[in-house]
Coordinates of C-alpha atoms and ligand atoms in Angstrom, one line a residue:
M1 CA 86.3 10.9 71.1
T2 CA 88.5 13.1 69.0
S3 CA 87.0 14.5 65.9
I4 CA 89.2 14.6 62.8
R5 CA 88.3 16.0 59.5
L6 CA 89.8 14.1 56.6
L7 CA 90.0 14.7 52.9
S8 CA 90.5 11.4 51.2
V9 CA 91.7 11.8 47.6
A10 CA 90.9 8.7 45.4
S11 CA 90.7 8.3 41.7
E12 CA 88.0 5.7 42.0
I13 CA 85.3 4.8 44.6
Y14 CA 82.7 2.0 44.9
P15 CA 79.9 2.0 43.8
L16 CA 80.4 5.0 41.5
V17 CA 83.5 4.1 39.6
K18 CA 85.7 1.0 40.1
T19 CA 88.5 -0.8 38.3
G20 CA 89.9 -2.7 41.4
G21 CA 90.3 -2.8 45.1
L22 CA 91.2 0.9 45.6
A23 CA 87.6 1.7 44.8
D24 CA 86.4 -0.9 47.4
V25 CA 88.7 0.7 50.0
A26 CA 87.8 4.3 49.2
G27 CA 84.1 3.5 49.4
A28 CA 84.1 1.5 52.6
L29 CA 86.7 3.2 54.8
P30 CA 84.6 6.5 55.4
G31 CA 81.9 4.5 57.0
A32 CA 84.3 2.6 59.3
L33 CA 86.2 5.8 60.1
A34 CA 83.1 7.6 61.2
G35 CA 82.9 5.2 64.1
E36 CA 86.4 6.4 65.2
G37 CA 85.5 10.1 65.1
V38 CA 86.9 10.7 61.7
A39 CA 84.6 12.6 59.3
T40 CA 85.7 11.8 55.7
T41 CA 85.1 13.9 52.6
T42 CA 86.4 12.2 49.4
L43 CA 87.6 14.1 46.4
I44 CA 87.0 12.2 43.1
P45 CA 87.3 13.2 39.5
G46 CA 84.1 14.2 37.8
Y47 CA 83.8 11.2 35.5
P48 CA 80.4 10.9 33.7
A49 CA 79.2 8.2 36.1
V50 CA 80.1 10.3 39.1
M51 CA 78.6 13.4 37.8
A52 CA 75.3 11.6 37.1
A53 CA 75.2 10.1 40.6
I54 CA 75.6 13.2 42.7
E55 CA 72.7 14.5 44.7
G56 CA 72.4 18.1 45.8
G57 CA 75.6 19.4 44.3
E58 CA 76.8 22.7 45.9
R59 CA 79.4 24.7 44.1
L60 CA 82.4 25.2 46.3
H61 CA 85.0 26.8 44.0
A62 CA 85.4 27.7 40.4
Y63 CA 88.7 27.6 38.4
A64 CA 88.8 29.9 35.3
E65 CA 91.5 27.7 34.0
L66 CA 92.8 24.3 35.4
M67 CA 95.3 22.5 33.2
G68 CA 93.7 23.6 29.9
G69 CA 90.0 24.4 30.7
P70 CA 87.5 25.7 33.3
A71 CA 86.8 23.5 36.2
T72 CA 84.5 23.5 39.2
L73 CA 84.6 21.8 42.7
M74 CA 81.1 20.5 43.5
R75 CA 80.2 19.1 46.9
G76 CA 77.3 16.6 47.3
R77 CA 76.3 13.2 48.5
A78 CA 75.9 9.8 46.9
H79 CA 75.4 6.3 48.5
G80 CA 76.0 7.8 52.0
L81 CA 79.3 9.2 50.9
D82 CA 80.4 12.9 51.3
L83 CA 81.9 13.7 48.0
I84 CA 83.7 16.6 46.2
L85 CA 83.8 16.3 42.5
L86 CA 86.3 17.9 40.3
D87 CA 84.1 18.8 37.3
A88 CA 86.5 19.5 34.6
P89 CA 84.9 18.3 31.3
H90 CA 88.1 18.8 29.3
L91 CA 89.8 16.2 31.5
F92 CA 87.2 13.8 32.8
D93 CA 84.0 13.9 30.6
R94 CA 85.0 10.8 28.7
P95 CA 83.3 7.4 28.6
G96 CA 84.8 4.1 29.8
N97 CA 87.8 3.3 32.0
P98 CA 89.1 6.2 34.2
Y99 CA 92.6 5.8 33.1
L100 CA 92.6 4.3 29.6
G101 CA 91.2 5.4 26.3
P102 CA 89.2 3.2 23.9
D103 CA 92.5 1.9 22.5
G104 CA 93.3 0.3 25.8
L105 CA 96.3 2.6 26.2
D106 CA 96.7 5.3 29.0
W107 CA 95.0 8.7 28.0
P108 CA 97.8 10.7 26.5
D109 CA 97.0 13.6 28.9
N110 CA 97.0 11.6 32.1
A111 CA 99.6 13.9 33.6
L112 CA 97.4 16.8 33.3
R113 CA 94.2 15.0 34.3
F114 CA 95.7 13.7 37.6
G115 CA 97.9 16.8 38.0
A116 CA 94.7 18.9 38.0
F117 CA 93.1 16.4 40.4
A118 CA 96.1 16.8 42.8
R119 CA 96.2 20.6 42.4
A120 CA 92.5 20.7 43.5
A121 CA 93.2 18.4 46.4
A122 CA 96.1 20.6 47.6
D123 CA 93.9 23.7 47.2
L124 CA 91.0 22.1 49.3
A125 CA 93.3 20.8 52.0
G126 CA 95.6 23.8 52.1
G127 CA 92.8 26.3 53.0
R128 CA 92.5 27.9 49.6
V129 CA 88.9 27.1 49.2
A130 CA 86.5 29.2 51.2
G131 CA 84.3 27.3 53.6
F132 CA 86.4 24.1 53.5
E133 CA 88.9 22.9 56.1
V134 CA 90.4 19.6 57.0
D135 CA 93.0 18.4 59.5
V136 CA 94.5 15.6 57.3
I137 CA 94.7 14.7 53.7
Q138 CA 95.1 11.0 52.6
L139 CA 96.5 10.6 49.2
H140 CA 95.7 7.2 47.5
D141 CA 98.2 6.1 45.0
W142 CA 100.0 8.0 42.2
Q143 CA 96.8 9.7 40.9
A144 CA 96.6 11.7 44.1
G145 CA 100.4 11.7 44.9
L146 CA 101.3 15.1 43.4
A147 CA 99.1 17.0 45.9
A148 CA 101.9 16.5 48.5
A149 CA 104.3 18.2 46.1
Y150 CA 101.9 21.1 45.5
L151 CA 101.6 21.6 49.2
H152 CA 105.4 21.6 49.5
Y153 CA 106.3 23.9 46.5
D154 CA 103.5 26.2 46.7
P155 CA 103.1 26.7 50.5
P156 CA 99.4 26.7 51.5
V157 CA 97.4 29.0 53.8
R158 CA 97.3 26.0 56.3
R159 CA 99.2 22.8 55.8
P160 CA 97.2 19.7 56.9
G161 CA 98.8 16.4 58.0
V162 CA 99.7 14.5 54.9
V163 CA 99.4 10.7 54.5
T164 CA 100.2 8.8 51.3
T165 CA 98.7 5.4 51.1
I166 CA 100.3 2.9 48.6
H167 CA 97.8 0.5 47.1
N168 CA 100.1 -0.7 44.3
L169 CA 103.7 0.4 43.9
A170 CA 103.8 -1.0 40.3
F171 CA 101.9 2.1 39.1
Q172 CA 104.0 5.3 39.8
G173 CA 102.7 8.0 37.5
V174 CA 106.0 8.7 35.6
F175 CA 106.0 11.4 33.0
P176 CA 108.5 13.5 30.9
A177 CA 110.2 16.2 33.0
W178 CA 109.1 18.9 30.7
M179 CA 105.6 18.4 32.2
L180 CA 106.7 20.3 35.2
G181 CA 105.9 23.7 33.6
P182 CA 102.4 22.7 32.4
L183 CA 101.8 21.2 35.8
G184 CA 102.6 24.6 37.4
L185 CA 105.5 23.2 39.4
P186 CA 109.0 24.9 39.7
A187 CA 112.0 23.7 37.8
Q188 CA 113.6 23.1 41.2
A189 CA 111.2 20.1 41.7
F190 CA 113.3 18.2 39.2
A191 CA 115.8 17.1 41.9
L192 CA 116.7 13.9 43.7
D193 CA 114.9 15.1 46.8
G194 CA 112.0 16.2 44.6
L195 CA 110.1 14.6 41.8
E196 CA 113.0 13.4 39.6
Y197 CA 113.0 9.7 38.8
H198 CA 115.5 8.4 36.4
G199 CA 115.4 11.5 34.2
Q200 CA 111.6 11.8 34.4
I201 CA 109.2 13.0 37.1
S202 CA 107.1 10.6 39.3
F203 CA 103.8 11.6 40.9
L204 CA 104.1 8.8 43.4
K205 CA 107.6 9.9 44.5
G206 CA 106.1 13.3 45.3
G207 CA 103.6 11.6 47.5
L208 CA 106.2 9.6 49.3
I209 CA 108.8 12.3 49.7
F210 CA 106.5 15.0 51.0
A211 CA 104.1 13.0 53.2
D212 CA 104.3 12.9 57.0
R213 CA 103.4 9.3 57.0
I214 CA 103.4 6.6 54.4
T215 CA 101.0 3.7 54.7
T216 CA 100.4 0.6 52.6
V217 CA 97.7 -1.9 52.8
S218 CA 99.2 -4.9 54.6
P219 CA 102.1 -5.3 57.1
T220 CA 104.0 -7.8 54.9
Y221 CA 103.8 -5.5 51.9
A222 CA 105.1 -2.7 54.0
T223 CA 108.2 -4.7 54.6
E224 CA 108.4 -6.0 51.0
I225 CA 108.5 -2.5 49.5
M226 CA 111.4 -1.5 51.6
G227 CA 113.5 -4.3 50.1
E228 CA 115.0 -4.4 46.6
A229 CA 112.8 -7.3 45.4
G230 CA 109.5 -5.5 46.2
G231 CA 110.5 -1.9 46.0
M232 CA 110.1 -1.4 42.3
G233 CA 112.9 1.1 42.3
L234 CA 111.6 3.1 45.3
H235 CA 113.0 0.8 48.1
G236 CA 115.8 3.2 48.8
L237 CA 113.4 6.1 49.3
L238 CA 111.0 4.0 51.4
G239 CA 113.8 2.3 53.4
G240 CA 115.2 5.8 54.2
R241 CA 111.8 6.8 55.5
S242 CA 111.1 3.5 57.4
D243 CA 110.3 5.5 60.5
V244 CA 107.1 6.7 58.9
V245 CA 106.1 3.7 56.8
S246 CA 103.5 1.3 58.2
G247 CA 101.2 -1.3 56.9
I248 CA 97.5 -1.2 57.8
L249 CA 95.6 -4.3 56.7
N250 CA 92.6 -3.6 54.6
G251 CA 89.2 -4.8 55.6
I252 CA 86.1 -5.7 53.5
D253 CA 82.6 -4.2 53.3
T254 CA 80.9 -6.9 55.3
A255 CA 77.4 -5.4 54.3
V256 CA 78.1 -5.7 50.5
W257 CA 79.8 -9.0 51.0
D258 CA 77.5 -11.0 53.2
P259 CA 76.7 -14.5 52.0
A260 CA 73.6 -14.5 54.3
T261 CA 71.9 -11.7 52.4
D262 CA 73.7 -11.5 49.0
P263 CA 71.1 -11.1 46.2
A264 CA 73.7 -12.4 43.7
L265 CA 73.6 -15.9 45.3
A266 CA 71.1 -18.6 44.3
A267 CA 71.0 -19.7 47.9
P268 CA 72.1 -17.4 50.7
F269 CA 73.9 -19.2 53.5
D270 CA 76.0 -18.8 56.7
A271 CA 78.5 -21.0 58.6
S272 CA 75.6 -22.9 60.2
N273 CA 74.1 -24.1 56.9
L274 CA 77.2 -24.7 54.6
G275 CA 75.1 -27.3 52.8
A276 CA 73.3 -24.6 51.0
R277 CA 76.5 -23.8 49.2
A278 CA 75.7 -26.9 47.0
A279 CA 72.9 -24.9 45.3
N280 CA 75.3 -22.0 44.6
K281 CA 77.9 -24.4 43.2
A282 CA 75.3 -25.9 40.8
A283 CA 74.1 -22.5 39.8
L284 CA 77.7 -21.4 39.1
Q285 CA 78.4 -24.5 37.0
R286 CA 75.2 -23.9 35.0
S287 CA 76.1 -20.2 34.4
F288 CA 79.5 -21.1 33.1
G289 CA 78.1 -24.1 31.1
L290 CA 80.0 -26.6 33.0
E291 CA 79.1 -30.1 33.9
E292 CA 76.8 -30.1 36.9
D293 CA 79.0 -32.4 38.9
P294 CA 78.7 -32.0 42.6
A295 CA 81.9 -33.9 43.3
A296 CA 84.1 -31.8 41.0
F297 CA 86.7 -29.7 42.8
L298 CA 85.5 -26.3 41.5
I299 CA 88.2 -23.7 41.5
G300 CA 87.1 -20.1 41.1
S301 CA 89.2 -17.0 40.3
V302 CA 88.2 -13.3 39.8
G303 CA 90.5 -10.6 38.9
R304 CA 92.8 -8.8 36.5
L305 CA 94.6 -11.1 34.1
T306 CA 98.1 -9.7 34.5
E307 CA 101.6 -10.5 35.5
Q308 CA 101.0 -9.2 39.0
K309 CA 98.2 -11.7 39.6
G310 CA 100.3 -14.6 38.3
M311 CA 97.5 -15.8 36.1
D312 CA 100.0 -16.9 33.5
L313 CA 101.1 -19.8 36.0
V314 CA 97.8 -21.5 35.8
P315 CA 97.1 -22.5 32.1
P316 CA 99.9 -25.1 31.9
L317 CA 98.6 -26.8 34.9
I318 CA 94.9 -27.1 33.7
P319 CA 95.1 -30.3 31.7
D320 CA 96.4 -32.3 34.6
L321 CA 94.0 -30.7 37.0
V322 CA 91.0 -31.5 34.8
A323 CA 92.2 -35.0 34.4
A324 CA 92.1 -35.3 38.2
G325 CA 88.6 -34.0 38.5
A326 CA 88.9 -30.3 38.8
Q327 CA 86.7 -27.6 37.2
F328 CA 87.7 -23.9 36.7
A329 CA 85.4 -20.8 36.7
L330 CA 87.3 -17.7 35.8
L331 CA 86.1 -14.1 35.6
G332 CA 88.6 -11.5 34.6
S333 CA 90.2 -9.3 31.9
G334 CA 93.6 -8.0 31.1
D335 CA 96.5 -9.1 29.0
R336 CA 95.2 -10.2 25.6
E337 CA 97.6 -13.2 25.3
L338 CA 96.3 -14.5 28.7
E339 CA 92.7 -13.9 27.8
D340 CA 93.3 -16.0 24.6
A341 CA 95.0 -18.7 26.6
Y342 CA 92.1 -19.0 28.9
R343 CA 89.5 -18.9 26.0
T344 CA 91.4 -21.7 24.3
L345 CA 91.3 -23.9 27.4
A346 CA 87.5 -23.2 27.7
T347 CA 87.1 -24.4 24.1
A348 CA 89.3 -27.5 24.7
Y349 CA 87.5 -28.5 27.9
P350 CA 84.0 -27.0 27.8
A351 CA 82.6 -29.1 30.6
R352 CA 85.4 -28.4 32.9
V353 CA 86.8 -24.9 32.2
G354 CA 84.5 -21.8 32.1
V355 CA 85.9 -18.4 31.3
R356 CA 84.2 -15.1 31.3
I357 CA 86.3 -12.2 29.9
G358 CA 84.9 -8.9 31.2
Y359 CA 83.8 -7.2 34.4
D360 CA 80.7 -8.4 36.2
E361 CA 80.1 -7.6 39.9
A362 CA 77.3 -10.0 40.4
L363 CA 79.2 -12.9 38.9
A364 CA 82.1 -12.1 41.1
H365 CA 79.8 -12.7 44.1
A366 CA 78.4 -15.9 42.6
I367 CA 81.9 -17.3 42.1
E368 CA 82.9 -16.5 45.8
G369 CA 79.6 -18.1 46.9
G370 CA 79.7 -21.3 44.7
A371 CA 83.4 -22.3 44.2
D372 CA 85.0 -24.8 46.5
A373 CA 88.3 -23.0 46.4
F374 CA 89.3 -19.6 45.3
L375 CA 92.8 -19.2 43.5
M376 CA 95.0 -16.2 43.8
P377 CA 98.5 -16.9 42.5
S378 CA 99.8 -13.3 42.7
R379 CA 103.5 -12.6 42.2
F380 CA 103.0 -9.6 44.5
E381 CA 99.9 -8.5 46.3
P382 CA 99.7 -5.3 48.4
C383 CA 96.6 -6.6 50.1
G384 CA 94.2 -8.4 47.9
L385 CA 90.4 -8.3 48.8
T386 CA 89.0 -11.2 46.8
Q387 CA 90.7 -13.7 49.0
M388 CA 89.0 -12.1 52.0
Y389 CA 85.6 -12.2 50.1
A390 CA 86.4 -16.0 49.6
L391 CA 87.1 -16.5 53.3
R392 CA 83.8 -14.9 54.1
Y393 CA 81.9 -16.9 51.5
G394 CA 83.4 -20.4 52.4
A395 CA 85.5 -20.7 49.2
V396 CA 88.9 -21.9 50.6
P397 CA 91.6 -19.6 49.4
I398 CA 94.7 -21.0 47.6
V399 CA 97.2 -18.1 47.6
A400 CA 100.8 -17.1 46.9
R401 CA 102.6 -16.5 50.2
V402 CA 103.2 -12.8 49.6
G403 CA 102.0 -9.4 50.7
G404 CA 98.5 -9.3 52.1
L405 CA 97.7 -12.8 51.0
A406 CA 100.2 -14.1 53.6
D407 CA 98.6 -11.8 56.2
T408 CA 95.0 -12.8 55.6
V409 CA 95.1 -16.6 54.9
I410 CA 96.5 -19.2 57.3
D411 CA 98.1 -22.2 55.6
A412 CA 96.8 -25.7 56.3
S413 CA 100.2 -26.8 57.7
P414 CA 100.0 -29.8 60.1
Y415 CA 100.5 -27.3 63.0
A416 CA 97.8 -25.0 61.9
L417 CA 95.4 -27.9 61.3
A418 CA 96.2 -29.3 64.7
Q419 CA 95.5 -25.9 66.3
V420 CA 92.3 -25.6 64.2
V421 CA 93.3 -22.2 62.8
A422 CA 94.0 -23.1 59.2
T423 CA 91.9 -21.2 56.5
G424 CA 93.4 -22.1 53.2
F425 CA 96.6 -23.0 51.3
H426 CA 99.9 -21.2 50.6
F427 CA 102.5 -21.7 47.9
A428 CA 105.7 -19.9 47.0
A429 CA 104.9 -16.9 44.8
G430 CA 105.9 -17.3 41.2
S431 CA 106.5 -21.0 41.5
A432 CA 104.5 -23.3 39.2
A433 CA 105.8 -26.4 41.0
S434 CA 104.7 -25.0 44.3
L435 CA 101.3 -23.9 43.0
R436 CA 100.8 -27.4 41.6
A437 CA 101.6 -28.9 44.9
A438 CA 99.2 -26.6 46.7
L439 CA 96.4 -27.4 44.3
T440 CA 97.0 -31.1 44.7
R441 CA 97.1 -30.8 48.5
A442 CA 93.9 -28.9 48.5
M443 CA 92.2 -31.3 46.0
A444 CA 93.2 -34.3 48.1
M445 CA 91.7 -32.8 51.3
H446 CA 88.5 -31.7 49.5
R447 CA 88.1 -35.4 48.2
D448 CA 89.3 -37.4 51.2
E449 CA 88.7 -35.4 54.3
P450 CA 85.4 -33.6 54.0
G451 CA 85.4 -32.9 57.8
A452 CA 88.8 -31.2 57.7
W453 CA 87.7 -29.2 54.6
S454 CA 84.5 -27.9 56.1
R455 CA 86.7 -27.0 59.2
L456 CA 88.7 -24.8 56.8
Q457 CA 85.6 -23.2 55.5
R458 CA 84.2 -22.5 58.9
N459 CA 87.5 -21.1 60.2
G460 CA 87.7 -18.7 57.2
M461 CA 84.0 -17.6 57.7
A462 CA 84.8 -16.8 61.4
T463 CA 88.0 -14.7 60.4
D464 CA 87.4 -11.1 61.2
C465 CA 87.9 -9.2 58.0
S466 CA 85.9 -6.1 58.9
W467 CA 87.3 -2.6 58.7
G468 CA 87.3 -2.2 62.5
S469 CA 90.9 -2.7 63.3
A470 CA 92.1 -0.7 60.3
A471 CA 89.8 2.2 61.1
R472 CA 91.3 2.4 64.7
Q473 CA 94.9 2.3 63.3
Y474 CA 94.2 5.0 60.7
A475 CA 92.4 7.2 63.3
A476 CA 95.4 7.0 65.6
L477 CA 97.8 7.7 62.8
F478 CA 95.8 10.7 61.6
A479 CA 95.6 12.1 65.3
A480 CA 99.4 11.9 65.5
I481 CA 100.0 14.2 62.5
I482 CA 97.2 16.8 62.9
P483 CA 99.1 20.2 62.9
P484 CA 99.0 22.1 66.1
P485 CA 96.5 25.1 66.1
S486 CA 99.4 27.6 66.2
S487 CA 100.6 26.5 62.7
A488 CA 97.0 26.9 61.4
Ligands
ADP501 P1 93.3 -5.3 42.6 O1 92.9 -4.0 43.3 O2 94.8 -5.5 42.6 O3 92.7 -5.6 41.3 P2 91.9 -6.6 44.8 O4 91.8 -8.0 45.2 O5 92.3 -5.7 45.9 O6 92.9 -6.5 43.6 O7 90.5 -6.0 44.4 C1 89.8 -6.3 43.1 C2 88.4 -5.9 43.3 O8 87.9 -5.8 41.9 C3 87.5 -6.9 44.0 O9 86.4 -6.3 44.5 C4 87.1 -7.9 42.8 O10 85.9 -8.6 43.1 C5 86.9 -6.8 41.7 N1 87.1 -7.4 40.4 C6 88.3 -7.7 39.7 N2 88.1 -8.1 38.5 C7 86.8 -8.3 38.3 C8 85.9 -8.6 37.3 N3 86.4 -9.0 36.1 N4 84.6 -8.7 37.5 C9 84.1 -8.2 38.7 N5 84.8 -7.8 39.6 C10 86.1 -7.8 39.6
GLC502 C1 95.7 -2.5 44.8 C2 96.3 -3.8 45.1 C3 95.5 -4.8 46.0 C4 94.8 -4.1 47.1 C5 94.0 -2.9 46.6 C6 93.3 -2.1 47.6 O1 94.8 -2.5 43.7 O2 96.8 -4.5 43.9 O3 96.3 -5.8 46.5 O4 94.0 -5.0 47.8 O5 94.8 -2.0 45.9 O6 94.1 -1.6 48.6

C-alpha cells in the first residue's frame, strides 16, 4: 500500500473543539485514512480547550513574531489524533466560540487569526519547519484557504500537493484589501487571478485558485456549486476549474454514533430490536417535558437555527401538525428571531413542542435515538451529517432534496417502496408547501402502515454511512497529486 503523509488543516476538530460538521469530519477522517495508507497530522489553532488537551507536546518551531505576537508550533497527541497546535496566545487564547466574540460577532482580527494559521500551514507543508515533511496538504474551508496563496506567492522549499475541501461555500473569509500588507502578501495578489473578490480579498478564493484539486463533501453539492444558484458568487471560478472539482460524500464516525452502545440512550438498540426505541422516545418526551404519548409522531431536529438550515419554514406549520397529533423536540441555536419563534411555540404548546436553545452533544444523541422522524429542511446542504446519524439511529429523515441530503436519503416514492430501498422523505428545498406535504405523507405512513414505517427504519439502519468509501477516494486523489521526487 502506498504511504502518503498528509497535513490536514482544520479550524475545529472533534472532540476538542466543535461548532459543526467540519469538526466531526476532521476528527474522524484521520482514522479512516490510516486504513488506506495515509498518515494524517492535523494542524489546529491553539484554543484554550486544545492547549489543555494535548499530551506530550514537543516544540517544533518558534516564530518570534507571527501576525502581532510570538507563536509556537507544538506537536502532540490527543484522543488518538496526531496534532500540531499553533500556540499563539495573542490570537487564540480566548474563551468560547472559535470564530465569534462574546458579542456574537466575528472577532475583529479574524483575518490575522486565520492568516497566521494559514501561514503556519504553508510553512509546515512547504518544508520550512525542520523535521517535518508531508506529501499533501488538505485545506478545510476558508480558515485554511490562504495557505494555498502563501505557497503560491512565497515559493516554498518543497511544494506539496494541495487540496482545498469546501464544507460550506457560504463562508468565504472576505476581508478588506488593505489586509494584504499585514498578512505578508504582495500587492500583486490583489488581482482577478489572485485573491481579489469584488474589491476585497477572499481567503477561500485563494484556496480555490491555487489548489491542485478542489473537493466538496457530496457529489450533488459539487454540481450545485458550479451553477449560479449554488455557487455563491464563485460558480464562475469553480466551473472554470471543473476538471479538478469533485464531490466525495462524507461518512460518519460509526463508533461515536452507534445506537447499540451509545451511553446517551436510555435503551441501546439495533435493527433487530427496534422495539427498544420506545423507551428512548419516552425518555426524550420526558426530558423535553412533553406528554408521554407513545402514539404521537415525534419529530426531532438538531442543528444551527439559520437560513441555510431552512428552520424558518417550520414554525408556521406547527399548529396544524400539532392538531394532527405531532410532537416536536428541537435542539439548536442561531438566529435570535428564530430562537424566539421556537420558544414562543414551546410556550403555546408545552405538551407538544419542546425546544432547547443551546449546544448539547448528549441530547443530540438522545434525539436521534428517540424521535420517530428527523427533520432537515435545508435550503442548501453541502453534506449534512445529522441525517446520517438519523438513518443509523432509526429516526426516519425528512429532508430537502438538495446537496448531500439528496445523496444520502432515498425518498419513499412508490418505486423506491416497491424496490424496498426507501429510507426517508424528500421535499423541494425552500418550499413550505412541499415540506408540509412530506410531513403529512410521513405522518400518514407512521400512523397507518407500521410495517412500511419499520421497513424504512431498517433500510436506513442498513445504509453504509461509514468513512470507508470516502477514505478510498481521498487516498486515490492524494496519490494523484503527490509531487514527483525530482521537484522535492
Ligand atoms: P453543519 O456543519 O452545517 O452545522 P452537519 O449536519 O454537517 O451541519 O453537522 C452538525 C454537527 O453539529 C452534528 O454533529 C450535530 O449533531 C452537531 N450539532 C449541531 N447543533 C447542535 C446542538 N445544538 N447541540 C449538539 N450538537 C449539535
Ligand atoms: C458544513 C456543511 C455540512 C457538512 C459539514 C461537514 O458545515 O454545512 O453540510 O456536513 O460541513 O462537511
